[in-house]
């Protein structure tokens, strides 16, 4: 079970006594039935919809059940570029968020250990972006980084940028926004791992004449691997399905459209539900595939 | 000398810059809630409190905000109840299909929102359920349950069964044991799970967008407004929510610290 990797805390030891399984059933049934009805049935419904075909002679948005693979053939030939772009943006943004978050998580979890009050303050600052709507955060970046905004106009004034240079609407801006928005999801799990790190192992590395870099790569990083893995998953998965950052009204343009943007426009503008459904299925399958390869490669099957 | 100072404090300097970077868009949003912006809230035109005082004069902001609170409260109550029940069953009982149950709980967290959103929309369309407040609540409850289970489960696992045994030894009925021993001990975990659910529901845009029809939540209002110019009143609502959340976090941390101190003294 690859998804065990989401659990950041130590495995919970559950000594389940064998007793009153009828009570267990009563406790489980409502919630499980709810998830079956509003998670599993929608997935089945999505698969069925993805095979539908247009009902001849009807209005836009009316489809009937069929077993029709044309929708899939259509999306692979038309939106292959968007799929590759989504994966590329998601990988780059996840790596950027990791490079930004690791030292920050190390600072909070290790450097600030001696200062509990500062540590609590730092954690509050990391989760602070959660408390302001992510749409407004993204819009704020759009205005700060716009052509007339303070950053770009200053750089132009210093002749560091050409007068026709612009940032918003480019791939760089979308990747920047994606990385920024998901930094807390990366920092918190890594912090949880590093906070428990026993510094005596790190000292032992130094005592054995390992260079600081060697100690980091052979001791600190492997010991924080569970946090890095769950952080990258918690970042990569939502980023690959995001369509807010890449949309025209936010940091993107028509050249930066991701799979999510195509799904949105197929759903709302074209009302082509079968194509939107087929795209969702392909997105989900691609993510499950990439995530299971990643979890296996990073050698964490003991986590699972 | 200076080189050594930098080597020693590099991580402090880095962390300070990182926090400034994280806070930039938040500060921007709060500052522009005081902008005297008439039509568009892009250029700074001077300080005013009007956006805060005459908040609800802007069409739709307050309604969207109230809608989001309503959805958040109802979805949180439903998800917290269902999720807590599952968490107790997972830790305390042994049953068949345990692996399948765990998988069913993890999958919604590992599925991109756009897939959850289109899936539910396809289901509601097929079933002929009109989109509106009800479908938004149903959707939000669904994605909150897994997060509640993860949060409450850790608390149930750390609970000492001896406490409940003591209750039974004193001839308490199973109901009394639950209400007077188990539930109070689980309460901190349940509250944490409820706060997380509410935060997830309140800030959700993608799933809501696919399942709301004409019903407008605060994030949906923002998405629509972003295309035609964001009114400063939206910044006011977001800033107010931000301040309330920060105050709540600080108060809870201070009270936890005070409690630790009291326990240390005893």
XYZ file of C-alpha atoms in Angstrom:
570
model
C 0.000 0.000 0.000
C 1.819 2.992 -1.346
C -0.376 5.446 0.490
C 0.977 4.444 3.856
C 3.727 6.870 2.932
C 1.368 9.708 3.802
C 1.589 8.845 7.463
C 4.332 11.064 8.899
C 4.119 9.998 12.502
C 5.542 6.779 13.824
C 3.419 3.735 12.999
C 0.599 3.542 15.478
C 0.738 0.342 17.462
C -2.775 -0.935 17.478
C -3.458 -3.867 19.723
C -6.928 -4.624 18.525
C -8.718 -6.979 20.876
C -11.090 -9.388 19.218
C -14.399 -8.325 20.645
C -17.878 -7.142 19.769
C -17.417 -6.913 16.022
C -21.039 -5.782 15.752
C -20.090 -2.532 17.484
C -17.231 -2.112 15.002
C -19.670 -2.587 12.154
C -22.042 0.046 13.561
C -19.175 2.500 13.988
C -17.756 1.910 10.523
C -20.845 1.517 8.427
C -22.108 5.127 8.185
C -18.721 6.614 7.273
C -17.714 3.835 4.911
C -21.109 3.910 3.197
C -20.720 7.669 2.820
C -17.297 7.317 1.192
C -18.579 4.539 -1.049
C -21.479 6.704 -2.156
C -19.553 9.957 -2.643
C -16.068 8.732 -3.522
C -16.292 5.297 -5.179
C -19.575 5.775 -7.041
C -18.316 9.102 -8.504
C -15.171 7.351 -9.781
C -17.299 4.666 -11.452
C -19.595 7.354 -12.748
C -16.562 9.207 -14.147
C -15.359 6.071 -15.953
C -18.824 5.470 -17.418
C -19.107 9.107 -18.488
C -15.713 8.961 -20.195
C -17.085 6.362 -22.645
C -20.230 8.310 -23.499
C -20.988 9.691 -26.922
C -22.967 12.645 -28.118
C -26.673 11.944 -28.579
C -27.392 12.742 -32.219
C -29.753 15.638 -32.844
C -29.716 17.049 -29.297
C -28.552 20.176 -27.560
C -25.047 20.813 -26.350
C -24.239 18.876 -23.184
C -26.494 15.849 -23.795
C -24.755 12.488 -23.956
C -25.795 8.865 -23.884
C -24.118 5.746 -22.576
C -21.934 3.860 -24.980
C -18.631 2.059 -25.007
C -16.691 4.471 -27.024
C -12.925 4.882 -26.799
C -12.933 7.896 -29.094
C -12.785 10.338 -26.202
C -9.483 8.824 -25.125
C -8.086 8.831 -28.638
C -9.168 12.476 -28.919
C -7.529 13.636 -25.686
C -4.227 11.866 -26.369
C -3.973 13.392 -29.815
C -5.176 16.861 -28.765
C -4.055 17.367 -25.180
C -0.844 15.329 -24.989
C 1.060 18.600 -24.738
C -1.039 19.747 -21.749
C -0.444 16.453 -19.956
C 3.329 16.644 -20.393
C 3.261 20.285 -19.322
C 1.315 19.424 -16.149
C 3.813 16.731 -15.187
C 6.756 19.037 -15.985
C 5.342 21.976 -13.978
C 4.431 19.698 -11.082
C 7.897 18.102 -10.945
C 9.768 21.441 -11.136
C 7.465 23.144 -8.606
C 7.765 20.188 -6.196
C 11.584 20.253 -6.430
C 11.629 24.038 -5.848
C 9.310 23.692 -2.846
C 11.579 20.934 -1.471
C 14.764 23.016 -1.882
C 13.061 25.966 -0.193
C 11.442 23.941 2.597
C 14.220 21.621 3.722
C 16.517 24.281 5.246
C 13.501 26.037 6.721
C 12.208 22.806 8.288
C 15.730 22.086 9.579
C 15.865 25.544 11.141
C 12.515 25.080 12.913
C 12.994 21.441 13.910
C 16.693 21.442 14.888
C 18.104 24.967 15.292
C 15.101 26.251 17.241
C 14.952 23.250 19.590
C 16.434 25.265 22.417
C 13.847 28.038 21.967
C 10.363 26.472 22.306
C 8.547 29.799 22.104
C 10.371 30.837 18.904
C 9.701 27.372 17.507
C 5.969 27.747 18.099
C 6.059 31.190 16.479
C 7.961 29.854 13.450
C 5.437 27.038 12.983
C 2.594 29.547 13.155
C 4.309 31.613 10.444
C 4.654 28.536 8.206
C 0.945 27.743 8.452
C -0.091 31.414 8.275
C -0.622 31.278 4.475
C -3.311 28.621 5.117
C -5.396 31.245 6.882
C -5.740 33.518 3.896
C -7.547 32.245 0.826
C -5.119 30.758 -1.673
C -6.898 32.557 -4.515
C -6.123 35.928 -2.923
C -2.517 34.932 -2.205
C -2.060 34.002 -5.841
C -3.723 37.197 -7.005
C -1.438 39.195 -4.692
C 1.596 37.631 -6.372
C 0.114 38.433 -9.749
C -0.124 42.101 -8.834
C 3.292 42.224 -7.152
C 4.966 40.539 -10.131
C 2.965 42.273 -12.871
C 4.708 44.422 -15.486
C 3.771 47.604 -13.608
C 4.371 46.018 -10.197
C 7.263 46.901 -7.895
C 9.534 43.959 -8.738
C 9.533 44.050 -12.524
C 9.581 47.864 -12.804
C 12.542 48.091 -10.418
C 14.465 45.459 -12.362
C 13.676 47.339 -15.570
C 14.765 50.615 -13.987
C 18.097 49.024 -13.127
C 18.311 47.743 -16.711
C 18.525 44.201 -15.390
C 15.514 43.371 -17.539
C 14.723 44.517 -21.048
C 11.886 47.052 -21.328
C 9.614 44.473 -23.003
C 10.266 41.739 -20.432
C 7.372 40.362 -18.434
C 6.878 37.601 -15.905
C 3.164 36.958 -15.309
C 1.644 34.699 -17.928
C 4.871 32.742 -18.398
C 5.692 29.169 -17.387
C 8.081 30.569 -14.767
C 5.278 32.520 -13.098
C 2.963 29.492 -12.984
C 5.688 27.256 -11.522
C 6.548 29.997 -9.013
C 2.894 30.262 -7.905
C 2.461 26.491 -7.649
C 5.633 26.135 -5.568
C 4.696 29.038 -3.289
C 1.164 27.832 -2.634
C 2.215 24.353 -1.578
C 5.296 25.193 0.553
C 3.504 24.566 3.897
C 2.525 21.043 2.719
C 6.237 20.370 2.134
C 7.677 22.108 5.203
C 5.403 20.563 7.852
C 6.067 16.838 7.179
C 9.840 17.454 6.870
C 9.718 19.413 10.125
C 7.924 16.484 11.812
C 10.734 14.129 10.743
C 13.576 16.480 11.680
C 12.040 17.417 15.004
C 12.490 13.803 16.151
C 16.040 13.565 14.735
C 18.494 12.391 17.397
C 21.441 14.807 17.091
C 23.833 12.229 18.551
C 23.806 10.476 15.159
C 24.898 13.690 13.496
C 27.648 14.172 16.105
C 28.791 10.601 15.491
C 29.260 11.483 11.813
C 31.566 14.364 12.800
C 33.450 12.184 15.288
C 34.168 9.730 12.492
C 35.765 12.554 10.459
C 32.948 12.788 7.913
C 32.709 16.193 6.269
C 29.528 18.178 7.070
C 28.246 17.436 3.560
C 28.934 13.723 3.934
C 27.231 13.686 7.345
C 24.209 15.444 5.859
C 23.829 13.040 2.940
C 24.568 9.833 4.883
C 22.883 10.642 8.214
C 20.508 13.610 8.343
C 18.832 13.225 4.955
C 18.132 9.458 5.230
C 16.728 9.932 8.735
C 14.343 12.607 7.449
C 13.357 10.613 4.347
C 9.805 9.799 5.583
C 9.068 13.519 5.885
C 10.590 14.283 2.488
C 8.539 11.525 0.858
C 5.212 12.511 2.379
C 5.980 16.193 1.726
C 6.692 15.597 -1.955
C 3.507 13.521 -2.326
C 1.365 16.097 -0.516
C 2.800 18.738 -2.869
C 3.018 16.872 -6.170
C -0.522 15.446 -6.198
C -2.492 18.683 -5.679
C -0.119 20.625 -7.968
C -0.630 18.261 -10.897
C -4.401 18.777 -10.731
C -4.351 22.517 -10.009
C -5.824 24.942 -12.511
C -5.950 28.201 -10.565
C -2.285 29.229 -10.864
C -2.147 28.430 -14.580
C -5.388 30.217 -15.489
C -5.487 33.519 -17.369
C -6.991 35.454 -14.482
C -4.109 34.432 -12.205
C -0.463 33.716 -13.112
C -0.868 31.928 -16.434
C -1.863 32.499 -20.040
C -3.221 30.310 -22.823
C 0.326 28.998 -23.371
C 0.572 27.653 -19.822
C -2.704 25.699 -19.690
C -2.424 22.522 -17.612
C -4.677 19.447 -17.670
C -6.832 21.021 -14.961
C -7.483 24.067 -17.159
C -8.527 21.842 -20.059
C -10.855 19.850 -17.785
C -12.406 23.082 -16.514
C -12.984 24.542 -19.968
C -14.285 21.237 -21.386
C -16.656 20.972 -18.447
C -17.957 24.527 -18.218
C -17.423 26.096 -21.641
C -17.854 23.187 -24.059
C -20.008 21.146 -21.654
C -18.212 18.145 -23.086
C -18.525 15.993 -19.962
C -17.178 12.773 -21.582
C -13.916 14.456 -22.590
C -13.578 16.139 -19.171
C -14.175 12.739 -17.525
C -11.647 10.961 -19.750
C -9.039 13.627 -18.921
C -9.711 13.191 -15.182
C -9.314 9.418 -15.455
C -6.032 9.758 -17.346
C -4.773 12.337 -14.818
C -5.615 10.068 -11.909
C -4.052 7.008 -13.562
C -0.871 8.958 -14.361
C -0.597 10.190 -10.775
C -1.152 6.737 -9.272
C 1.510 5.347 -11.603
C 4.079 8.079 -10.906
C 3.459 7.975 -7.151
C 3.818 4.195 -6.915
C 7.064 4.265 -8.939
C 8.374 7.084 -6.743
C 7.486 5.368 -3.481
C 9.086 2.141 -4.665
C 12.257 3.840 -5.973
C 12.764 5.780 -2.775
C 12.982 2.445 -0.954
C 10.313 3.090 1.586
C 8.337 -0.064 1.307
C 8.952 -0.604 4.990
C 6.850 2.523 5.525
C 3.972 0.994 3.690
C 35.476 37.513 11.413
C 32.581 38.584 9.246
C 32.905 35.362 7.257
C 32.585 33.262 10.393
C 29.611 35.270 11.581
C 27.845 34.524 8.299
C 28.801 30.849 8.378
C 27.400 30.536 11.866
C 24.192 32.440 11.259
C 23.517 31.490 7.615
C 20.506 29.432 8.588
C 19.079 32.259 10.724
C 19.468 34.681 7.839
C 17.975 32.189 5.411
C 15.004 31.464 7.697
C 14.301 35.172 8.237
C 14.266 35.798 4.481
C 12.104 32.683 3.953
C 9.505 33.904 6.473
C 9.443 37.350 4.865
C 8.891 35.672 1.488
C 6.044 33.502 2.860
C 4.343 36.555 4.367
C 4.626 38.925 1.373
C 1.262 38.103 -0.278
C -0.491 38.044 3.113
C 0.768 41.500 4.021
C -0.105 42.714 0.525
C -3.679 41.402 0.882
C -4.127 43.022 4.312
C -2.640 46.367 3.245
C -4.888 46.529 0.185
C -7.971 45.938 2.341
C -7.394 49.565 3.447
C -6.976 50.886 -0.075
C -9.306 53.658 -1.168
C -9.876 51.748 -4.399
C -13.117 52.793 -6.075
C -13.267 50.400 -8.999
C -10.174 48.277 -9.182
C -7.978 47.384 -6.260
C -4.619 47.326 -8.037
C -2.930 50.704 -7.544
C -2.583 52.246 -4.082
C -4.805 55.328 -3.761
C -4.648 56.149 -0.097
C -5.750 54.809 3.257
C -9.411 54.341 4.152
C -11.459 52.340 6.635
C -14.559 52.449 4.402
C -14.030 48.935 3.020
C -14.116 47.572 6.549
C -17.041 49.710 7.758
C -19.312 49.400 4.717
C -18.275 45.796 4.022
C -21.662 44.412 3.040
C -22.451 47.200 0.580
C -20.361 45.309 -1.952
C -22.800 42.975 -3.665
C -22.232 39.346 -2.855
C -19.163 39.390 -0.592
C -21.091 38.980 2.650
C -23.538 36.472 1.195
C -20.660 34.369 -0.150
C -18.914 34.566 3.214
C -22.046 33.497 5.125
C -22.562 30.635 2.653
C -18.993 29.431 3.217
C -19.434 29.519 7.001
C -22.719 27.559 6.760
C -21.247 24.904 4.479
C -18.112 24.692 6.639
C -20.056 24.208 9.879
C -22.453 21.567 8.526
C -19.756 19.631 6.617
C -17.488 19.763 9.689
C -20.199 18.385 11.992
C -20.973 15.537 9.580
C -17.346 14.683 8.763
C -16.182 14.884 12.380
C -18.959 12.553 13.564
C -18.465 9.965 10.807
C -14.657 10.201 10.938
C -14.424 9.876 14.726
C -16.580 6.737 14.622
C -14.290 5.204 11.991
C -11.167 6.184 13.954
C -12.449 4.478 17.115
C -13.369 1.320 15.172
C -9.949 1.205 13.440
C -7.983 1.356 16.681
C -10.221 -0.601 19.020
C -11.716 -3.410 16.951
C -10.498 -6.135 14.709
C -12.641 -6.718 11.655
C -12.541 -8.123 8.133
C -11.654 -5.886 5.182
C -9.413 -3.764 7.370
C -6.895 -3.223 4.543
C -9.697 -2.281 2.151
C -11.088 0.198 4.678
C -7.683 1.857 5.133
C -7.282 2.082 1.355
C -10.727 3.654 0.999
C -9.736 6.249 3.606
C -6.383 7.099 1.991
C -7.505 7.303 -1.625
C -9.540 10.544 -1.321
C -6.432 12.261 0.093
C -4.319 10.977 -2.804
C -6.763 12.034 -5.519
C -6.403 15.458 -7.160
C -9.316 17.753 -6.404
C -10.197 18.167 -10.051
C -10.844 14.400 -10.270
C -12.979 14.395 -7.102
C -14.848 17.432 -8.416
C -15.634 16.076 -11.889
C -16.484 12.644 -10.445
C -19.077 14.052 -8.062
C -20.421 16.304 -10.810
C -20.808 13.270 -13.095
C -22.642 11.422 -10.308
C -24.990 14.301 -9.503
C -25.679 14.787 -13.207
C -26.508 11.092 -13.689
C -28.657 10.974 -10.550
C -30.443 14.175 -11.542
C -29.616 15.972 -8.277
C -29.613 19.740 -8.891
C -26.358 21.434 -7.900
C -26.499 23.854 -5.006
C -25.760 24.147 -1.315
C -26.689 20.498 -0.654
C -24.264 19.078 -3.237
C -21.473 21.356 -1.942
C -22.034 20.103 1.640
C -22.085 16.463 0.454
C -18.815 16.996 -1.432
C -17.027 18.804 1.414
C -18.051 16.170 3.974
C -16.578 13.494 1.721
C -13.084 14.976 1.457
C -12.961 15.977 5.160
C -13.701 12.479 6.551
C -10.243 11.030 5.774
C -8.462 13.968 7.407
C -10.645 13.577 10.532
C -9.836 9.848 10.734
C -6.067 10.491 10.474
C -6.212 13.174 13.192
C -8.513 11.423 15.692
C -6.935 7.988 15.187
C -3.620 9.129 16.690
C -5.509 10.370 19.761
C -7.473 7.111 20.173
C -4.236 5.123 19.870
C -2.592 7.150 22.656
C -5.548 6.597 24.983
C -4.830 4.357 27.982
C -7.444 1.541 28.008
C -6.978 1.326 31.807
C -9.024 4.537 32.145
C -12.051 2.915 30.538
C -11.494 -0.313 32.482
C -11.562 1.701 35.689
C -14.922 3.113 34.625
C -16.285 -0.364 33.962
C -14.916 -1.643 37.266
C -16.923 1.095 38.947
C -20.072 -0.340 37.301
C -20.501 2.407 34.698
C -22.634 1.346 31.731
C -20.891 1.317 28.312
C -22.739 4.561 27.509
C -21.554 6.207 30.706
C -17.978 5.047 30.102
C -18.070 6.611 26.661
C -19.644 9.914 27.721
C -17.650 10.430 30.930
C -14.279 8.821 30.125
C -13.620 8.123 26.447
C -15.201 11.215 24.886
C -13.583 13.811 27.198
C -10.179 12.180 26.658
C -10.653 12.199 22.869
C -11.968 15.762 22.816
C -8.667 17.560 22.015
C -8.180 15.303 18.989
C -11.786 15.773 17.893
C -11.489 19.560 18.181
C -8.254 19.544 16.153
C -9.960 17.417 13.490
C -12.992 19.728 13.390
C -10.799 22.820 12.965
C -8.876 21.117 10.154
C -12.150 20.121 8.440
C -13.517 23.620 8.688
C -10.316 25.109 7.264
C -10.321 22.623 4.362
C -13.976 23.277 3.597
C -13.711 27.050 3.928
C -10.784 27.359 1.491
C -11.912 24.741 -1.030
C -12.402 26.068 -4.513
C -11.860 23.361 -7.140
C -14.348 20.734 -5.897
C -16.867 23.459 -5.031
C -16.605 24.982 -8.484
C -17.675 21.738 -10.171
C -20.561 21.041 -7.792
C -22.090 24.351 -6.744
C -24.177 25.424 -9.745
C -25.561 28.884 -8.874
C -24.531 28.614 -5.186
C -21.622 30.958 -4.389
C -19.025 30.314 -1.671
C -16.311 32.809 -0.729
C -13.523 31.159 -2.830
C -15.911 30.877 -5.771
C -16.751 34.549 -5.425
C -13.011 35.340 -5.496
C -12.438 33.261 -8.625
C -15.219 35.041 -10.491
C -14.099 38.441 -9.207
C -10.457 37.790 -10.183
C -11.376 37.921 -13.855
C -13.140 41.286 -13.634
C -11.246 43.040 -10.833
C -11.198 42.148 -7.160
C -13.116 44.507 -4.838
C -11.239 45.594 -1.701
C -14.086 44.124 0.382
C -12.827 40.634 -0.533
C -9.478 41.573 1.033
C -11.364 42.734 4.130
C -13.088 39.363 4.594
C -9.856 37.432 3.993
C -7.895 39.685 6.369
C -10.535 39.370 9.096
C -10.498 35.560 8.788
C -6.693 35.640 8.918
C -6.613 37.712 12.124
C -9.226 35.518 13.843
C -7.314 32.336 12.924
C -3.960 33.738 14.075
C -5.456 34.919 17.387
C -7.014 31.468 17.911
C -3.680 29.727 17.256
C -1.726 32.058 19.548
C -4.287 31.771 22.371
C -4.348 27.957 22.141
C -0.541 27.784 22.132
C -0.231 30.143 25.093
C -2.831 28.216 27.075
C -1.076 24.921 26.267
C 2.225 26.432 27.444
C 0.574 27.679 30.652
C -0.881 24.223 31.245
C 2.534 22.578 30.799
C 4.012 25.033 33.296
C 1.259 24.280 35.829
C 1.811 20.532 35.445
C 5.571 20.979 35.795
C 5.067 22.826 39.080
C 2.929 20.118 40.642
